Structure formats: structure tokens, C-alpha cells
mmCIF file with all atom_site columns, C-alpha atoms in Angstrom:
data_model
loop_
_atom_site.group_PDB
_atom_site.id
_atom_site.type_symbol
_atom_site.label_atom_id
_atom_site.label_alt_id
_atom_site.label_comp_id
_atom_site.label_asym_id
_atom_site.label_entity_id
_atom_site.label_seq_id
_atom_site.pdbx_PDB_ins_code
_atom_site.Cartn_x
_atom_site.Cartn_y
_atom_site.Cartn_z
_atom_site.occupancy
_atom_site.B_iso_or_equiv
_atom_site.pdbx_formal_charge
_atom_site.auth_seq_id
_atom_site.auth_comp_id
_atom_site.auth_asym_id
_atom_site.auth_atom_id
_atom_site.pdbx_PDB_model_num
ATOM 1   C CA . MET A 1 1   ? -26.709 -33.243 -23.624 1.00 0.00 ? 1   MET A CA 1
ATOM 2   C CA . ALA A 1 2   ? -24.736 -30.512 -25.633 1.00 0.00 ? 2   ALA A CA 1
ATOM 3   C CA . LEU A 1 3   ? -21.837 -28.431 -24.492 1.00 0.00 ? 3   LEU A CA 1
ATOM 4   C CA . LEU A 1 4   ? -20.686 -25.073 -25.499 1.00 0.00 ? 4   LEU A CA 1
ATOM 5   C CA . TYR A 1 5   ? -17.686 -23.672 -24.765 1.00 0.00 ? 5   TYR A CA 1
ATOM 6   C CA . VAL A 1 6   ? -17.152 -20.210 -25.465 1.00 0.00 ? 6   VAL A CA 1
ATOM 7   C CA . THR A 1 7   ? -13.558 -18.761 -25.598 1.00 0.00 ? 7   THR A CA 1
ATOM 8   C CA . PHE A 1 8   ? -12.970 -14.762 -25.114 1.00 0.00 ? 8   PHE A CA 1
ATOM 9   C CA . SER A 1 9   ? -10.696 -13.091 -26.560 1.00 0.00 ? 9   SER A CA 1
ATOM 10  C CA . PHE A 1 10  ? -9.130  -9.564  -24.935 1.00 0.00 ? 10  PHE A CA 1
ATOM 11  C CA . GLN A 1 11  ? -7.548  -6.750  -26.789 1.00 0.00 ? 11  GLN A CA 1
ATOM 12  C CA . HIS A 1 12  ? -5.632  -4.349  -25.757 1.00 0.00 ? 12  HIS A CA 1
ATOM 13  C CA . GLN A 1 13  ? -7.571  -0.939  -26.518 1.00 0.00 ? 13  GLN A CA 1
ATOM 14  C CA . THR A 1 14  ? -4.802  1.711   -27.013 1.00 0.00 ? 14  THR A CA 1
ATOM 15  C CA . LYS A 1 15  ? -6.120  4.705   -24.833 1.00 0.00 ? 15  LYS A CA 1
ATOM 16  C CA . CYS A 1 16  ? -7.685  7.913   -26.498 1.00 0.00 ? 16  CYS A CA 1
ATOM 17  C CA . PRO A 1 17  ? -6.024  11.222  -25.460 1.00 0.00 ? 17  PRO A CA 1
ATOM 18  C CA . PRO A 1 18  ? -9.164  12.791  -23.787 1.00 0.00 ? 18  PRO A CA 1
ATOM 19  C CA . GLN A 1 19  ? -11.202 14.711  -25.621 1.00 0.00 ? 19  GLN A CA 1
ATOM 20  C CA . LYS A 1 20  ? -11.147 18.964  -24.805 1.00 0.00 ? 20  LYS A CA 1
ATOM 21  C CA . SER A 1 21  ? -14.144 20.380  -22.976 1.00 0.00 ? 21  SER A CA 1
ATOM 22  C CA . LYS A 1 22  ? -15.113 23.832  -24.587 1.00 0.00 ? 22  LYS A CA 1
ATOM 23  C CA . ARG A 1 23  ? -13.213 25.678  -22.549 1.00 0.00 ? 23  ARG A CA 1
ATOM 24  C CA . GLN A 1 24  ? -10.002 24.254  -23.489 1.00 0.00 ? 24  GLN A CA 1
ATOM 25  C CA . LEU A 1 25  ? -10.920 24.436  -27.206 1.00 0.00 ? 25  LEU A CA 1
ATOM 26  C CA . GLU A 1 26  ? -11.565 28.101  -26.979 1.00 0.00 ? 26  GLU A CA 1
ATOM 27  C CA . MET A 1 27  ? -8.178  28.722  -24.972 1.00 0.00 ? 27  MET A CA 1
ATOM 28  C CA . ASP A 1 28  ? -6.410  27.313  -27.915 1.00 0.00 ? 28  ASP A CA 1
ATOM 29  C CA . THR A 1 29  ? -8.602  28.964  -30.522 1.00 0.00 ? 29  THR A CA 1
ATOM 30  C CA . LEU A 1 30  ? -7.814  32.078  -28.568 1.00 0.00 ? 30  LEU A CA 1
ATOM 31  C CA . SER A 1 31  ? -4.093  31.499  -28.418 1.00 0.00 ? 31  SER A CA 1
ATOM 32  C CA . LYS A 1 32  ? -3.885  31.115  -31.784 1.00 0.00 ? 32  LYS A CA 1
ATOM 33  C CA . GLN A 1 33  ? -5.588  34.153  -32.997 1.00 0.00 ? 33  GLN A CA 1
ATOM 34  C CA . SER A 1 34  ? -3.490  35.685  -30.906 1.00 0.00 ? 34  SER A CA 1
ATOM 35  C CA . ARG A 1 35  ? -0.468  34.699  -32.376 1.00 0.00 ? 35  ARG A CA 1
ATOM 36  C CA . LYS A 1 36  ? -1.572  35.751  -35.961 1.00 0.00 ? 36  LYS A CA 1
ATOM 37  C CA . LEU A 1 37  ? -2.742  39.307  -33.899 1.00 0.00 ? 37  LEU A CA 1
ATOM 38  C CA . LYS A 1 38  ? 0.866   39.788  -33.162 1.00 0.00 ? 38  LYS A CA 1
ATOM 39  C CA . LYS A 1 39  ? 2.220   38.760  -37.095 1.00 0.00 ? 39  LYS A CA 1
ATOM 40  C CA . GLN A 1 40  ? -0.155  41.453  -38.240 1.00 0.00 ? 40  GLN A CA 1
ATOM 41  C CA . ILE A 1 41  ? 0.745   44.140  -35.457 1.00 0.00 ? 41  ILE A CA 1
ATOM 42  C CA . ARG A 1 42  ? 4.505   43.507  -36.825 1.00 0.00 ? 42  ARG A CA 1
ATOM 43  C CA . ALA A 1 43  ? 3.458   44.117  -40.053 1.00 0.00 ? 43  ALA A CA 1
ATOM 44  C CA . ALA A 1 44  ? 0.680   47.105  -39.578 1.00 0.00 ? 44  ALA A CA 1
ATOM 45  C CA . ASN A 1 45  ? 1.445   50.352  -40.259 1.00 0.00 ? 45  ASN A CA 1
ATOM 46  C CA . SER A 1 46  ? 1.169   52.551  -37.038 1.00 0.00 ? 46  SER A CA 1
ATOM 47  C CA . GLU A 1 47  ? -2.941  53.816  -37.743 1.00 0.00 ? 47  GLU A CA 1
ATOM 48  C CA . LYS A 1 48  ? -3.680  50.138  -37.665 1.00 0.00 ? 48  LYS A CA 1
ATOM 49  C CA . THR A 1 49  ? -1.938  48.741  -34.959 1.00 0.00 ? 49  THR A CA 1
ATOM 50  C CA . ASN A 1 50  ? -3.475  50.629  -32.187 1.00 0.00 ? 50  ASN A CA 1
ATOM 51  C CA . GLY A 1 51  ? -6.573  48.456  -33.459 1.00 0.00 ? 51  GLY A CA 1
ATOM 52  C CA . LEU A 1 52  ? -5.057  45.655  -33.410 1.00 0.00 ? 52  LEU A CA 1
ATOM 53  C CA . LEU A 1 53  ? -3.764  45.883  -30.136 1.00 0.00 ? 53  LEU A CA 1
ATOM 54  C CA . VAL A 1 54  ? -6.415  46.885  -28.310 1.00 0.00 ? 54  VAL A CA 1
ATOM 55  C CA . ILE A 1 55  ? -8.318  43.727  -30.264 1.00 0.00 ? 55  ILE A CA 1
ATOM 56  C CA . TRP A 1 56  ? -5.239  41.473  -29.494 1.00 0.00 ? 56  TRP A CA 1
ATOM 57  C CA . ARG A 1 57  ? -5.600  43.085  -25.434 1.00 0.00 ? 57  ARG A CA 1
ATOM 58  C CA . GLN A 1 58  ? -9.265  41.302  -24.793 1.00 0.00 ? 58  GLN A CA 1
ATOM 59  C CA . LEU A 1 59  ? -8.400  37.989  -26.497 1.00 0.00 ? 59  LEU A CA 1
ATOM 60  C CA . LYS A 1 60  ? -5.149  37.918  -23.817 1.00 0.00 ? 60  LYS A CA 1
ATOM 61  C CA . ALA A 1 61  ? -8.011  38.882  -21.043 1.00 0.00 ? 61  ALA A CA 1
ATOM 62  C CA . ARG A 1 62  ? -10.179 36.471  -22.378 1.00 0.00 ? 62  ARG A CA 1
ATOM 63  C CA . HIS A 1 63  ? -7.682  33.671  -22.523 1.00 0.00 ? 63  HIS A CA 1
ATOM 64  C CA . SER A 1 64  ? -6.351  34.653  -18.934 1.00 0.00 ? 64  SER A CA 1
ATOM 65  C CA . ALA A 1 65  ? -9.973  34.670  -17.391 1.00 0.00 ? 65  ALA A CA 1
ATOM 66  C CA . LEU A 1 66  ? -10.563 30.925  -19.167 1.00 0.00 ? 66  LEU A CA 1
ATOM 67  C CA . SER A 1 67  ? -7.075  29.838  -17.956 1.00 0.00 ? 67  SER A CA 1
ATOM 68  C CA . ARG A 1 68  ? -7.747  30.886  -14.373 1.00 0.00 ? 68  ARG A CA 1
ATOM 69  C CA . ALA A 1 69  ? -11.140 28.724  -14.582 1.00 0.00 ? 69  ALA A CA 1
ATOM 70  C CA . GLU A 1 70  ? -9.251  26.168  -15.930 1.00 0.00 ? 70  GLU A CA 1
ATOM 71  C CA . SER A 1 71  ? -6.670  25.789  -12.873 1.00 0.00 ? 71  SER A CA 1
ATOM 72  C CA . VAL A 1 72  ? -9.836  26.517  -10.926 1.00 0.00 ? 72  VAL A CA 1
ATOM 73  C CA . ARG A 1 73  ? -11.281 23.565  -11.908 1.00 0.00 ? 73  ARG A CA 1
ATOM 74  C CA . LYS A 1 74  ? -8.290  21.328  -11.940 1.00 0.00 ? 74  LYS A CA 1
ATOM 75  C CA . LYS A 1 75  ? -7.910  22.652  -8.462  1.00 0.00 ? 75  LYS A CA 1
ATOM 76  C CA . ARG A 1 76  ? -11.173 21.535  -7.650  1.00 0.00 ? 76  ARG A CA 1
ATOM 77  C CA . SER A 1 77  ? -11.010 17.975  -9.159  1.00 0.00 ? 77  SER A CA 1
ATOM 78  C CA . GLN A 1 78  ? -7.451  17.354  -7.691  1.00 0.00 ? 78  GLN A CA 1
ATOM 79  C CA . LYS A 1 79  ? -8.503  17.594  -4.091  1.00 0.00 ? 79  LYS A CA 1
ATOM 80  C CA . LYS A 1 80  ? -11.346 15.422  -4.613  1.00 0.00 ? 80  LYS A CA 1
ATOM 81  C CA . LYS A 1 81  ? -9.472  13.022  -5.788  1.00 0.00 ? 81  LYS A CA 1
ATOM 82  C CA . ASN A 1 82  ? -7.267  13.523  -3.007  1.00 0.00 ? 82  ASN A CA 1
ATOM 83  C CA . GLN A 1 83  ? -9.649  13.286  -0.407  1.00 0.00 ? 83  GLN A CA 1
ATOM 84  C CA . GLU A 1 84  ? -11.262 9.945   -1.800  1.00 0.00 ? 84  GLU A CA 1
ATOM 85  C CA . ARG A 1 85  ? -7.648  8.663   -1.560  1.00 0.00 ? 85  ARG A CA 1
ATOM 86  C CA . PHE A 1 86  ? -7.909  9.738   1.532   1.00 0.00 ? 86  PHE A CA 1
ATOM 87  C CA . VAL A 1 87  ? -10.981 8.563   3.150   1.00 0.00 ? 87  VAL A CA 1
ATOM 88  C CA . ARG A 1 88  ? -9.978  4.630   1.028   1.00 0.00 ? 88  ARG A CA 1
ATOM 89  C CA . TYR A 1 89  ? -6.745  4.092   2.451   1.00 0.00 ? 89  TYR A CA 1
ATOM 90  C CA . PRO A 1 90  ? -5.814  6.898   5.176   1.00 0.00 ? 90  PRO A CA 1
ATOM 91  C CA . PHE A 1 91  ? -2.250  5.505   6.125   1.00 0.00 ? 91  PHE A CA 1
ATOM 92  C CA . LYS A 1 92  ? -0.881  4.615   2.763   1.00 0.00 ? 92  LYS A CA 1
ATOM 93  C CA . PHE A 1 93  ? -2.040  8.317   1.573   1.00 0.00 ? 93  PHE A CA 1
ATOM 94  C CA . ALA A 1 94  ? -0.159  9.356   4.601   1.00 0.00 ? 94  ALA A CA 1
ATOM 95  C CA . ARG A 1 95  ? 2.895   7.688   4.154   1.00 0.00 ? 95  ARG A CA 1
ATOM 96  C CA . GLN A 1 96  ? 2.927   8.970   0.439   1.00 0.00 ? 96  GLN A CA 1
ATOM 97  C CA . LEU A 1 97  ? 2.394   12.596  2.009   1.00 0.00 ? 97  LEU A CA 1
ATOM 98  C CA . PHE A 1 98  ? 5.987   11.918  3.783   1.00 0.00 ? 98  PHE A CA 1
ATOM 99  C CA . GLN A 1 99  ? 7.472   9.855   1.193   1.00 0.00 ? 99  GLN A CA 1
ATOM 100 C CA . GLN A 1 100 ? 11.205  11.316  0.027   1.00 0.00 ? 100 GLN A CA 1
ATOM 101 C CA . PRO A 1 101 ? 11.417  10.684  -3.874  1.00 0.00 ? 101 PRO A CA 1
ATOM 102 C CA . LYS A 1 102 ? 13.524  7.479   -5.039  1.00 0.00 ? 102 LYS A CA 1
ATOM 103 C CA . SER A 1 103 ? 15.997  8.786   -7.554  1.00 0.00 ? 103 SER A CA 1
ATOM 104 C CA . GLY A 1 104 ? 19.064  7.782   -9.718  1.00 0.00 ? 104 GLY A CA 1
ATOM 105 C CA . THR A 1 105 ? 20.309  4.084   -9.300  1.00 0.00 ? 105 THR A CA 1
ATOM 106 C CA . LEU A 1 106 ? 22.881  2.434   -7.219  1.00 0.00 ? 106 LEU A CA 1
ATOM 107 C CA . THR A 1 107 ? 25.819  1.667   -8.852  1.00 0.00 ? 107 THR A CA 1
ATOM 108 C CA . VAL A 1 108 ? 28.166  0.216   -6.741  1.00 0.00 ? 108 VAL A CA 1
ATOM 109 C CA . ASP A 1 109 ? 29.343  -3.330  -5.925  1.00 0.00 ? 109 ASP A CA 1
ATOM 110 C CA . ARG A 1 110 ? 27.402  -5.240  -2.517  1.00 0.00 ? 110 ARG A CA 1
ATOM 111 C CA . LYS A 1 111 ? 30.257  -5.612  -1.353  1.00 0.00 ? 111 LYS A CA 1
ATOM 112 C CA . GLU A 1 112 ? 32.012  -2.469  -1.575  1.00 0.00 ? 112 GLU A CA 1
ATOM 113 C CA . LEU A 1 113 ? 28.376  -1.114  -0.046  1.00 0.00 ? 113 LEU A CA 1
ATOM 114 C CA . GLU A 1 114 ? 28.440  -3.313  2.756   1.00 0.00 ? 114 GLU A CA 1
ATOM 115 C CA . THR A 1 115 ? 32.217  -2.627  4.068   1.00 0.00 ? 115 THR A CA 1
ATOM 116 C CA . HIS A 1 116 ? 31.098  1.454   3.440   1.00 0.00 ? 116 HIS A CA 1
ATOM 117 C CA . LEU A 1 117 ? 28.340  0.550   5.987   1.00 0.00 ? 117 LEU A CA 1
ATOM 118 C CA . LYS A 1 118 ? 30.108  -0.963  8.664   1.00 0.00 ? 118 LYS A CA 1
ATOM 119 C CA . LYS A 1 119 ? 33.337  1.132   8.907   1.00 0.00 ? 119 LYS A CA 1
ATOM 120 C CA . THR A 1 120 ? 30.479  4.264   8.882   1.00 0.00 ? 120 THR A CA 1
ATOM 121 C CA . TYR A 1 121 ? 27.767  2.415   11.086  1.00 0.00 ? 121 TYR A CA 1
ATOM 122 C CA . SER A 1 122 ? 29.813  0.078   13.342  1.00 0.00 ? 122 SER A CA 1
ATOM 123 C CA . ASP A 1 123 ? 31.786  0.287   16.693  1.00 0.00 ? 123 ASP A CA 1
ATOM 124 C CA . PRO A 1 124 ? 34.953  -1.500  16.858  1.00 0.00 ? 124 PRO A CA 1
ATOM 125 C CA . THR A 1 125 ? 34.768  -1.169  20.739  1.00 0.00 ? 125 THR A CA 1
ATOM 126 C CA . ARG A 1 126 ? 31.975  -2.652  21.094  1.00 0.00 ? 126 ARG A CA 1
ATOM 127 C CA . GLU A 1 127 ? 33.090  -5.892  22.642  1.00 0.00 ? 127 GLU A CA 1
ATOM 128 C CA . ILE A 1 128 ? 35.045  -4.485  25.313  1.00 0.00 ? 128 ILE A CA 1
ATOM 129 C CA . PRO A 1 129 ? 33.555  -4.194  28.088  1.00 0.00 ? 129 PRO A CA 1
ATOM 130 C CA . LEU A 1 130 ? 32.933  -0.535  29.645  1.00 0.00 ? 130 LEU A CA 1
ATOM 131 C CA . GLU A 1 131 ? 34.538  0.534   32.633  1.00 0.00 ? 131 GLU A CA 1
ATOM 132 C CA . GLU A 1 132 ? 33.091  1.375   35.813  1.00 0.00 ? 132 GLU A CA 1
ATOM 133 C CA . SER A 1 133 ? 31.994  5.022   36.268  1.00 0.00 ? 133 SER A CA 1
ATOM 134 C CA . THR A 1 134 ? 32.857  7.165   39.208  1.00 0.00 ? 134 THR A CA 1
ATOM 135 C CA . GLY A 1 135 ? 30.293  9.461   38.223  1.00 0.00 ? 135 GLY A CA 1
ATOM 136 C CA . LEU A 1 136 ? 27.698  7.617   39.014  1.00 0.00 ? 136 LEU A CA 1
ATOM 137 C CA . VAL A 1 137 ? 25.030  7.941   42.028  1.00 0.00 ? 137 VAL A CA 1
ATOM 138 C CA . TRP A 1 138 ? 23.363  4.927   42.914  1.00 0.00 ? 138 TRP A CA 1
ATOM 139 C CA . PRO A 1 139 ? 19.855  5.034   44.509  1.00 0.00 ? 139 PRO A CA 1
ATOM 140 C CA . ALA A 1 140 ? 18.935  4.123   47.683  1.00 0.00 ? 140 ALA A CA 1
ATOM 141 C CA . ASP A 1 141 ? 16.904  0.617   48.633  1.00 0.00 ? 141 ASP A CA 1
ATOM 142 C CA . PRO A 1 142 ? 13.321  1.751   49.269  1.00 0.00 ? 142 PRO A CA 1
ATOM 143 C CA . GLY A 1 143 ? 12.309  1.456   52.931  1.00 0.00 ? 143 GLY A CA 1
ATOM 144 C CA . ILE A 1 144 ? 8.887   -0.551  52.133  1.00 0.00 ? 144 ILE A CA 1
ATOM 145 C CA . LYS A 1 145 ? 8.752   -3.238  49.426  1.00 0.00 ? 145 LYS A CA 1
ATOM 146 C CA . PHE A 1 146 ? 6.963   -3.107  46.203  1.00 0.00 ? 146 PHE A CA 1
ATOM 147 C CA . ASP A 1 147 ? 3.977   -4.770  47.024  1.00 0.00 ? 147 ASP A CA 1
ATOM 148 C CA . SER A 1 148 ? 3.538   -7.481  43.732  1.00 0.00 ? 148 SER A CA 1
ATOM 149 C CA . LYS A 1 149 ? 0.009   -9.121  44.563  1.00 0.00 ? 149 LYS A CA 1
ATOM 150 C CA . ALA A 1 150 ? -3.245  -9.218  43.540  1.00 0.00 ? 150 ALA A CA 1
ATOM 151 C CA . SER A 1 151 ? -5.476  -6.192  44.808  1.00 0.00 ? 151 SER A CA 1
ATOM 152 C CA . LYS A 1 152 ? -7.241  -6.904  47.582  1.00 0.00 ? 152 LYS A CA 1
ATOM 153 C CA . LEU A 1 153 ? -11.576 -6.331  47.228  1.00 0.00 ? 153 LEU A CA 1
ATOM 154 C CA . THR A 1 154 ? -12.303 -5.731  50.887  1.00 0.00 ? 154 THR A CA 1
ATOM 155 C CA . GLY A 1 155 ? -9.804  -2.209  50.371  1.00 0.00 ? 155 GLY A CA 1
ATOM 156 C CA . ASN A 1 156 ? -12.029 -1.195  47.351  1.00 0.00 ? 156 ASN A CA 1
ATOM 157 C CA . HIS A 1 157 ? -15.296 -1.661  48.822  1.00 0.00 ? 157 HIS A CA 1
ATOM 158 C CA . SER A 1 158 ? -14.435 0.515   52.115  1.00 0.00 ? 158 SER A CA 1
ATOM 159 C CA . THR A 1 159 ? -13.306 3.511   49.609  1.00 0.00 ? 159 THR A CA 1
ATOM 160 C CA . SER A 1 160 ? -16.433 3.063   47.033  1.00 0.00 ? 160 SER A CA 1
ATOM 161 C CA . LYS A 1 161 ? -18.689 2.870   50.691  1.00 0.00 ? 161 LYS A CA 1
ATOM 162 C CA . GLN A 1 162 ? -17.402 6.257   51.802  1.00 0.00 ? 162 GLN A CA 1
ATOM 163 C CA . SER A 1 163 ? -17.688 7.788   48.592  1.00 0.00 ? 163 SER A CA 1
#
């Protein structure tokens, strides 16, 4: 009986940037064209500038429509991701909603931090017992003592028969 040993080597693949959609590619070409048109408008004489401005406004309108559609798509996908995260991990999702982002690094020594916290949040008169206060009113003892015994079924049967 022959043994066969197989080894697998996993190579870390570098992630390629995501491919641009048709809309994103068109937006890129429109922005390049509008930049070229702006240069032509600056260099052109007064007769051609009006026609070039009309073309430039059309490019701008098309670009703004595409960017609006792209932002709607991004919002929709973000909403879908958030819904999936909420369904999968509801408590983690809710915790992340209210967590403050961590910023900066602590550059203080541990002893200095502990002394600051002790000075700020501890009470030096903690060990001293409190004095009797004359303003406190103590209630009178109850007239009937509380019955802590288990309830009796006889009382329950009589009330259930009545109703």
C-alpha cells in the first residue's frame, strides 16, 4: 500500500482594484472631455465660445445625472450591507452605532494616570463614618406583619369558583 503525500502552498494574491462599471468609465471620459473643452473655450475666439459652452453644459448635465445615479447605487448597496450586518449580528451592529471612534494614543505613564484617576474619582473621607442626620424621618412599624409563607391552594380555589 503506497502512501501519497500532497502539499499545498498558498500564495497571497494581491488584490486588484475593482473594475469600473460602464457608468464610472463614462463619467471619467466625460470629465476628461469637459476639461479639454474648458481649455478650448479659453483659447477660442468669441464666435466659437458660445457653441463650445453649449456642448460643455450638455457634458456637465450628463455627468451630473450619471453621478446622481452612481450615488443612489452606492447608497442602495450600503443599505443592503447594513441590513445584512444587522440581521447577522444585531447586538454588535447596535454597539457599533453608539461607540465613539477611538482617536489618539495615550502618552502618559501608568503611575501618573493612576494618581490622576485616584485624585479625581476617589473620596478621601470615605472611611469616616457618617453622622446622624436629624432631617431623616423613619416610618412607623407596620400594623400587620408580612406573611412570607407559601400561598395556600384553598384560597385560590374559592376565588376561582366565584369568578
